mmCIF file of C-alpha atoms in Angstrom:
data_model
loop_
_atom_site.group_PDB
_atom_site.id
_atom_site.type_symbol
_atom_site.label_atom_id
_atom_site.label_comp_id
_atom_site.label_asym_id
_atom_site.label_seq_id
_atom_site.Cartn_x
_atom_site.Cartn_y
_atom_site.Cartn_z
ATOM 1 C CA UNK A 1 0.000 0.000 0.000
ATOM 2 C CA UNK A 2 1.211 3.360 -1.649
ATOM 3 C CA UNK A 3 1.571 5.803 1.707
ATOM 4 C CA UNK A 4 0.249 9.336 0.583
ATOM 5 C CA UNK A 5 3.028 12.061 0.190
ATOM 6 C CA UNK A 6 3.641 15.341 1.726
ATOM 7 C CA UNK A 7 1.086 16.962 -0.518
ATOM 8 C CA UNK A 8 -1.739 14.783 0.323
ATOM 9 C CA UNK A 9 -1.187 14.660 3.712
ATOM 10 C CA UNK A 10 -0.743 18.478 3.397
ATOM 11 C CA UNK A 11 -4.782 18.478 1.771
ATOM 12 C CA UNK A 12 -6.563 16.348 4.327
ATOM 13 C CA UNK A 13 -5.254 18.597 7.088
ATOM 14 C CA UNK A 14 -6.501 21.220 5.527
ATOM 15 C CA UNK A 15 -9.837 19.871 4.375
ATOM 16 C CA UNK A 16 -10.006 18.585 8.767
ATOM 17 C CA UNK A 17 -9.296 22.749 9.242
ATOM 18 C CA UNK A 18 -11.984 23.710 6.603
ATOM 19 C CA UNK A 19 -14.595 21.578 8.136
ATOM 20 C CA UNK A 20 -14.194 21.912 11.806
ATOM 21 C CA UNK A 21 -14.409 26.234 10.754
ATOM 22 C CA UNK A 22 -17.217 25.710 8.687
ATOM 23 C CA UNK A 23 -18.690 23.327 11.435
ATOM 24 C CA UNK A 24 -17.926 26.210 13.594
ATOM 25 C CA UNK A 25 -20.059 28.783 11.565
ATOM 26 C CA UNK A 26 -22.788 27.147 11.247
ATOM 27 C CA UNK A 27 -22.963 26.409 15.046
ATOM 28 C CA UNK A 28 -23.018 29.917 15.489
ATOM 29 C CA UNK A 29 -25.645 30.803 13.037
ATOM 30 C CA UNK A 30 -27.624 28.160 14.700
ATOM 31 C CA UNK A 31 -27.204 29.964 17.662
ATOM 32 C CA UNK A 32 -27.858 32.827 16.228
ATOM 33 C CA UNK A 33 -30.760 32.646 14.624
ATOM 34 C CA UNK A 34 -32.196 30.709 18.070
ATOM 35 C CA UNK A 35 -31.693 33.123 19.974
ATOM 36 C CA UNK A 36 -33.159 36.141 17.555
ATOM 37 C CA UNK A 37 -36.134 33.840 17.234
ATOM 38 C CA UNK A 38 -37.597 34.352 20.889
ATOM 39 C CA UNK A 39 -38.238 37.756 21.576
ATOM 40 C CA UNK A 40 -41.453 39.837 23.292
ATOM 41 C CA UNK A 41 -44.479 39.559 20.992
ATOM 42 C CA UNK A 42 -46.710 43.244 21.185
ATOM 43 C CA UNK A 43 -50.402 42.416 22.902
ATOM 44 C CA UNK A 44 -53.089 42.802 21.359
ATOM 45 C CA UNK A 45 -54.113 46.575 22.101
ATOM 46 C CA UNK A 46 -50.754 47.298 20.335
ATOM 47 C CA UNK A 47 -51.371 45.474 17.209
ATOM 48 C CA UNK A 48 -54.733 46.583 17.293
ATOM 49 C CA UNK A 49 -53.126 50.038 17.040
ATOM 50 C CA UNK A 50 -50.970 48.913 14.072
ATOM 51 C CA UNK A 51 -54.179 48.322 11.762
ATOM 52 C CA UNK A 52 -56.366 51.243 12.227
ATOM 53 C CA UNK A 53 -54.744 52.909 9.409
ATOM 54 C CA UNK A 54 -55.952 56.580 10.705
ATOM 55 C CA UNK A 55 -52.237 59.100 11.027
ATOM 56 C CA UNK A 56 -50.633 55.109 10.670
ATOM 57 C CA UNK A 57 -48.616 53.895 7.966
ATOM 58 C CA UNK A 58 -45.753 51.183 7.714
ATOM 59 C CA UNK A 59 -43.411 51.726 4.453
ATOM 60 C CA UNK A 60 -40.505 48.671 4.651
ATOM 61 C CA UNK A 61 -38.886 48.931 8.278
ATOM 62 C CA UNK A 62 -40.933 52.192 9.314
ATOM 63 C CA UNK A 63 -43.788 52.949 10.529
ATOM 64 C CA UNK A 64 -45.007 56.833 10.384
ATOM 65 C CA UNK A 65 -47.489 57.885 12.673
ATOM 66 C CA UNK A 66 -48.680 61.118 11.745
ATOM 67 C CA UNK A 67 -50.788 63.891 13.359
ATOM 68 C CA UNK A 68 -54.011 65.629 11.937
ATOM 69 C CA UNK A 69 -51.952 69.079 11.435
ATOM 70 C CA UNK A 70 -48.283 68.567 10.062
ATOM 71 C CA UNK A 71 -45.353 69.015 12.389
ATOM 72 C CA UNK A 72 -41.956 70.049 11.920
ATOM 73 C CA UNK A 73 -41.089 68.244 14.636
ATOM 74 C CA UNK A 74 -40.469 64.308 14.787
ATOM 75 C CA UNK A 75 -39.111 61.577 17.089
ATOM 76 C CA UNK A 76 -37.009 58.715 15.732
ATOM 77 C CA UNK A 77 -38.050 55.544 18.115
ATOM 78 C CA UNK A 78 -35.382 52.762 18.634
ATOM 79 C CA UNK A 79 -37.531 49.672 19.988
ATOM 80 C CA UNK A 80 -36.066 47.725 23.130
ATOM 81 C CA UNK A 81 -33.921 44.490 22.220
ATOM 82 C CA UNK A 82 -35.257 41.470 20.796
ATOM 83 C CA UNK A 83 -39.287 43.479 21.778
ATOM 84 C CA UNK A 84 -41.520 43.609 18.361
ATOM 85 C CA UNK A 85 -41.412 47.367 17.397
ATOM 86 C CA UNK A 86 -45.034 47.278 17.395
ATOM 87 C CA UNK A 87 -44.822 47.126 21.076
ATOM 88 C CA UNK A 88 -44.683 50.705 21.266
ATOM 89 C CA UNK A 89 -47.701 52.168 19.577
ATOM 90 C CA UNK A 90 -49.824 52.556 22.571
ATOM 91 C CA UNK A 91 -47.077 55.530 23.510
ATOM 92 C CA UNK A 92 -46.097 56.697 20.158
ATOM 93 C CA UNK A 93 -49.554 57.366 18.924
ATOM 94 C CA UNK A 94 -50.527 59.176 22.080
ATOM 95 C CA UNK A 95 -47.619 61.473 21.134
ATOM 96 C CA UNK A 96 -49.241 61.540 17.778
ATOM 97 C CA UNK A 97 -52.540 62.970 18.829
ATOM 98 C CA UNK A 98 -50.503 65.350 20.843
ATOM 99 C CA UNK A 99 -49.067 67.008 17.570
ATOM 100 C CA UNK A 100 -45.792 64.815 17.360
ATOM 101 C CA UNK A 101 -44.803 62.938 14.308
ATOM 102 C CA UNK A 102 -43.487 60.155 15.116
ATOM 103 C CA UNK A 103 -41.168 57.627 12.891
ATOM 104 C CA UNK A 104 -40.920 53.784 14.656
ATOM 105 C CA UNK A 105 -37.878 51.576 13.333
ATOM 106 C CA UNK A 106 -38.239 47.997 12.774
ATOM 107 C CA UNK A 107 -34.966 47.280 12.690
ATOM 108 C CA UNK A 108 -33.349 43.637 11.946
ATOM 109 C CA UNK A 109 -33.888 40.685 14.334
ATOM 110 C CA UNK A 110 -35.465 43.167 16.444
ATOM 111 C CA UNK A 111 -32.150 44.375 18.112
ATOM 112 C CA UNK A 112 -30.523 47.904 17.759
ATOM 113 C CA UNK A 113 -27.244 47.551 17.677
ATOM 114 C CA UNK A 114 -27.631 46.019 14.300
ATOM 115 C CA UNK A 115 -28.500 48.819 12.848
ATOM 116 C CA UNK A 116 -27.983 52.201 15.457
ATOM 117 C CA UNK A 117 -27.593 54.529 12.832
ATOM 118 C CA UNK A 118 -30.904 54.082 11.529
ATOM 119 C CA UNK A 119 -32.115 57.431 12.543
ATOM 120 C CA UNK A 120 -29.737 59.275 9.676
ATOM 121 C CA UNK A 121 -32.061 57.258 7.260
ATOM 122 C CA UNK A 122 -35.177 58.807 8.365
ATOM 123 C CA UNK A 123 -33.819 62.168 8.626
ATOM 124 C CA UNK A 124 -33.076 61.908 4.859
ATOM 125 C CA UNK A 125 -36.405 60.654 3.938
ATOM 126 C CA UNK A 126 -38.477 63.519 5.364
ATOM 127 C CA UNK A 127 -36.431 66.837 4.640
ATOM 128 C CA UNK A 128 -39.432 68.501 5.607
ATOM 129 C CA UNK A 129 -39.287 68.380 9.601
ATOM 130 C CA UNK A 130 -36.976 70.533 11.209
ATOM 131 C CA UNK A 131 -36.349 69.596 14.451
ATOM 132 C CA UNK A 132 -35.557 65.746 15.384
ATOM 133 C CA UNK A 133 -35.161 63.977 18.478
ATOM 134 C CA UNK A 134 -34.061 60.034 18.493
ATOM 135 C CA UNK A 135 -35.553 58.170 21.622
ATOM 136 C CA UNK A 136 -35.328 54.461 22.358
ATOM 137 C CA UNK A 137 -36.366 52.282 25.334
ATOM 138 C CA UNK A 138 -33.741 49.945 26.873
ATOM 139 C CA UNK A 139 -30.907 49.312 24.420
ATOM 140 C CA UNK A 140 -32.923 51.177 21.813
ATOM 141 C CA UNK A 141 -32.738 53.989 23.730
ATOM 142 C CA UNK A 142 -28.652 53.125 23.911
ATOM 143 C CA UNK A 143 -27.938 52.975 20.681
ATOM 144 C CA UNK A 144 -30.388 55.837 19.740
ATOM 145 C CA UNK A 145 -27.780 58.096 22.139
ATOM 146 C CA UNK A 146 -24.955 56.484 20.584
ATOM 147 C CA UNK A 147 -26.297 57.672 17.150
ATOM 148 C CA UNK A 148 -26.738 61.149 18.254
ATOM 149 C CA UNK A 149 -23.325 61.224 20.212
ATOM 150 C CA UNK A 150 -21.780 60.590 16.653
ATOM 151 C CA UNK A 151 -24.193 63.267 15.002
ATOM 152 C CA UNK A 152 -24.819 65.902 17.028
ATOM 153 C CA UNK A 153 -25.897 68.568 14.496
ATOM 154 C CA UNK A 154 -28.283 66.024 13.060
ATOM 155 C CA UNK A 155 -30.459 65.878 16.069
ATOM 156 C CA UNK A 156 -31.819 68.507 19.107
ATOM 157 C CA UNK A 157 -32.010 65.810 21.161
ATOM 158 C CA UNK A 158 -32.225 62.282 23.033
ATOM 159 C CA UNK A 159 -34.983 60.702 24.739
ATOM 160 C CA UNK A 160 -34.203 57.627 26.614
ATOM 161 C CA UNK A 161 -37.117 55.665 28.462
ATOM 162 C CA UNK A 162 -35.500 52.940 30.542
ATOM 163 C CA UNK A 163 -32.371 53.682 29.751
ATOM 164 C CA UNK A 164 -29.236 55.960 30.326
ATOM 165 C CA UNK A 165 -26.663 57.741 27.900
ATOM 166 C CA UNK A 166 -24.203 55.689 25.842
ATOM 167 C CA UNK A 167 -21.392 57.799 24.367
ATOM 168 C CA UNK A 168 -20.643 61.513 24.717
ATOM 169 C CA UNK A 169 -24.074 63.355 24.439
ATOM 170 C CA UNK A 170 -25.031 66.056 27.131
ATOM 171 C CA UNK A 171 -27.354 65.203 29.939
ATOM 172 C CA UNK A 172 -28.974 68.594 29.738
ATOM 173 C CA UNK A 173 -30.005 67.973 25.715
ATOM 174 C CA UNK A 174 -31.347 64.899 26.870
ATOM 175 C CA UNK A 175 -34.529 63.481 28.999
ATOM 176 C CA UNK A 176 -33.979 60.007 30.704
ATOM 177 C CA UNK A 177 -37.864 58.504 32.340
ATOM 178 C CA UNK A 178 -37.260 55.633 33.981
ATOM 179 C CA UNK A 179 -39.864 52.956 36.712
ATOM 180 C CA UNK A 180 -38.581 53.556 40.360
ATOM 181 C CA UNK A 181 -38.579 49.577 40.195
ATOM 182 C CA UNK A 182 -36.117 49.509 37.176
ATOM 183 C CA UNK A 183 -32.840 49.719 39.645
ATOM 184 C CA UNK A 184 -30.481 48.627 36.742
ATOM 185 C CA UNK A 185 -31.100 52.112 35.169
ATOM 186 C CA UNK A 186 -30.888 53.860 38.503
ATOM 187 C CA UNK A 187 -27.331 52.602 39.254
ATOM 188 C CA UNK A 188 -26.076 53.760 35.784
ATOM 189 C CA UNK A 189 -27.359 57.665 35.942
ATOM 190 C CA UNK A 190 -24.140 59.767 36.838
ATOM 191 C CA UNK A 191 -26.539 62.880 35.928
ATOM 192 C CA UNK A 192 -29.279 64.863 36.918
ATOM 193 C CA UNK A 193 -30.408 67.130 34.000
ATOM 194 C CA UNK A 194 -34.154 66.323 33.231
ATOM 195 C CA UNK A 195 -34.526 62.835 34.839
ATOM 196 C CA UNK A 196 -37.907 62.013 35.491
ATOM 197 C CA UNK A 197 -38.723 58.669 38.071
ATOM 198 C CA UNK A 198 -41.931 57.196 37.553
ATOM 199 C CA UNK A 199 -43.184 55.994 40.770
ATOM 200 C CA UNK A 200 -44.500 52.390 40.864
ATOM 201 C CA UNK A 201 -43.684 52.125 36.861
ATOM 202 C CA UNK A 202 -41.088 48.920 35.804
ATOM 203 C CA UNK A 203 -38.840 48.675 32.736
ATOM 204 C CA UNK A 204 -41.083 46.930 30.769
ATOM 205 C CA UNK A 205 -44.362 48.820 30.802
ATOM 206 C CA UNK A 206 -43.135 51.966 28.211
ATOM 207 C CA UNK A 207 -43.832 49.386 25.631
ATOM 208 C CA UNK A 208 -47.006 46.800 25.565
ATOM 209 C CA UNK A 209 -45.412 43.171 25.135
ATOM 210 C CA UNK A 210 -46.220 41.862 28.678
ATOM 211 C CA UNK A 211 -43.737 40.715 31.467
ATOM 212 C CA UNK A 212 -39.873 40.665 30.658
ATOM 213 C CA UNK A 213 -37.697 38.277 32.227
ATOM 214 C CA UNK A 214 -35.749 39.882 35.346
ATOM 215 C CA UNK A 215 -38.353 42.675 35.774
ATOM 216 C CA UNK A 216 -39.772 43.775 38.905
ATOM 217 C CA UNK A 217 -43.733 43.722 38.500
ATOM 218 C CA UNK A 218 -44.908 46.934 38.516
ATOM 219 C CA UNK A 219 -47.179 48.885 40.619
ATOM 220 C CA UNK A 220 -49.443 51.197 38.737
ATOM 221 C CA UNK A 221 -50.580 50.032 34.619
ATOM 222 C CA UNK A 222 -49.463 50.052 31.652
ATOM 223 C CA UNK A 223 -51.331 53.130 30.669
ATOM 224 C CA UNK A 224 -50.361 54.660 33.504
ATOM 225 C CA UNK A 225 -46.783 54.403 33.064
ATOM 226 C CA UNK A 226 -47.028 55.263 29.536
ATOM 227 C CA UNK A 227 -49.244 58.296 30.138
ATOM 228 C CA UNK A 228 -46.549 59.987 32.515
ATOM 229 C CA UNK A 229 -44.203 59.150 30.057
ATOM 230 C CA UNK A 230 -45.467 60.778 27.473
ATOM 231 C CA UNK A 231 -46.079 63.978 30.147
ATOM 232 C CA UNK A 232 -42.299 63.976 30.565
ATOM 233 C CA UNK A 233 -41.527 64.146 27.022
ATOM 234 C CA UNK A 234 -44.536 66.812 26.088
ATOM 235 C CA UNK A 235 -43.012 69.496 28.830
ATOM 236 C CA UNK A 236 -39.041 68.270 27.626
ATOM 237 C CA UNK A 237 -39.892 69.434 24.204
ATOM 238 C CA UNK A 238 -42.188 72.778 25.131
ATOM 239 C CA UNK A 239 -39.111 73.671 27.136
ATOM 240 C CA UNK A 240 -36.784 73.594 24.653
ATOM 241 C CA UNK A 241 -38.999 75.056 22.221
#
């Protein structure tokens, strides 16, 4: 029996390092794609939201909500991770019927930091508005600072709901509402420029998808929390105005 040479012995080691990396890859993407998979669902009330078509629209990975009388102001809304992006209708189109437009991002595999300049997208679409602010809850609300710490003349400001600045943004150009149960945000917040506690609220009641895993139940509603929210980010934006 003919013993192979240098060469082929040379081949199958490399076709044994081949496999095991492709082996490798697709172990990942497997893990991956499992772990994308299971995220927060939006309840009913939310998705109920999503098809009444009034001041509504969805165009690919937006959805506009517009009020009655234009604006020339608009928020750019980063959802929370792995949290359907309709989750956060209830809240957005209460700022709607307010006089806000408001722009929601669906962005991929429901998580942010795939895509955190997102915002510079929608600024380019509607040349129109004049003054934006990006806001995001949780890591949404993360990356949505990280986006404007990188582009500060493209935005007046930040609003962060459940969350706390990421990169080099100032505190007093920005409005942080978080639950007095969410302690994880507490502990973060080196600042005090317009930080507004919600008494009772949790982290995951800005957005309607139910109970999140780790989260304190909280003490007042849903509507509640979102209400006071939206309170906080009405008399943010009259005072800077």
């Amino acid at each position: 029996m003919k013993l192979p040479g240098k060469a082929g012995r040379r081949r199958r080691k490399w076709k044994i390092v081949v496999g095991g990396l492709l082996a490798g890859v697709a172990l990942c993407l497997g893990a991956f794609f499992w772990y994308v998979s299971d995220y927060y669902h939006a309840d009913a009330r939310a998705m109920a939201i999503a098809q009444q078509g009034t001041g509504i629209e969805t165009v690919e990975n937006l959805t506009v909500l517009s009020p009655d009388t234009p604006s020339d102001t608009a928020i750019i809304f980063y959802p929370g991770a792995k949290v359907q992006a309709e989750a956060y209708l209830p809240l957005l189109d209460t700022l709607r019927q307010s006089g806000l437009t408001c722009v929601l991002v669906h962005m991929p595999f429901h998580l942010a930091v795939l895509d955190a300049n997102a915002a510079q997208d929608v600024i380019d679409r509607f040349p129109e508005v004049a003054h934006w602010y990006v806001a995001g809850h949780s890591m949404g609300g993360a990356m949505a600072s990280r986006f404007a710490a990188g582009h500060p003349d493209a935005v007046d400001g930040v609003i962060l709901l459940g969350a706390y600045l990421h990169g080099d943004y100032p505190a007093e150009d920005t409005l942080t509402v978080y639950g007095s149960l969410n302690s994880s945000v507490a502990e973060k917040i080196d600042y005090t420029d317009n930080v507004v506690v919600i008494d009772g609220g949790n982290h995951a009641q800005f957005g309607n998808y139910g109970p999140q895993k780790g989260d304190l139940p909280a003490e007042i509603s849903a509507e509640e929390q979102q209400a006071q929210a939206v309170e906080a980010i009405q008399a943010f934006l009259v005072a800077r105005a």
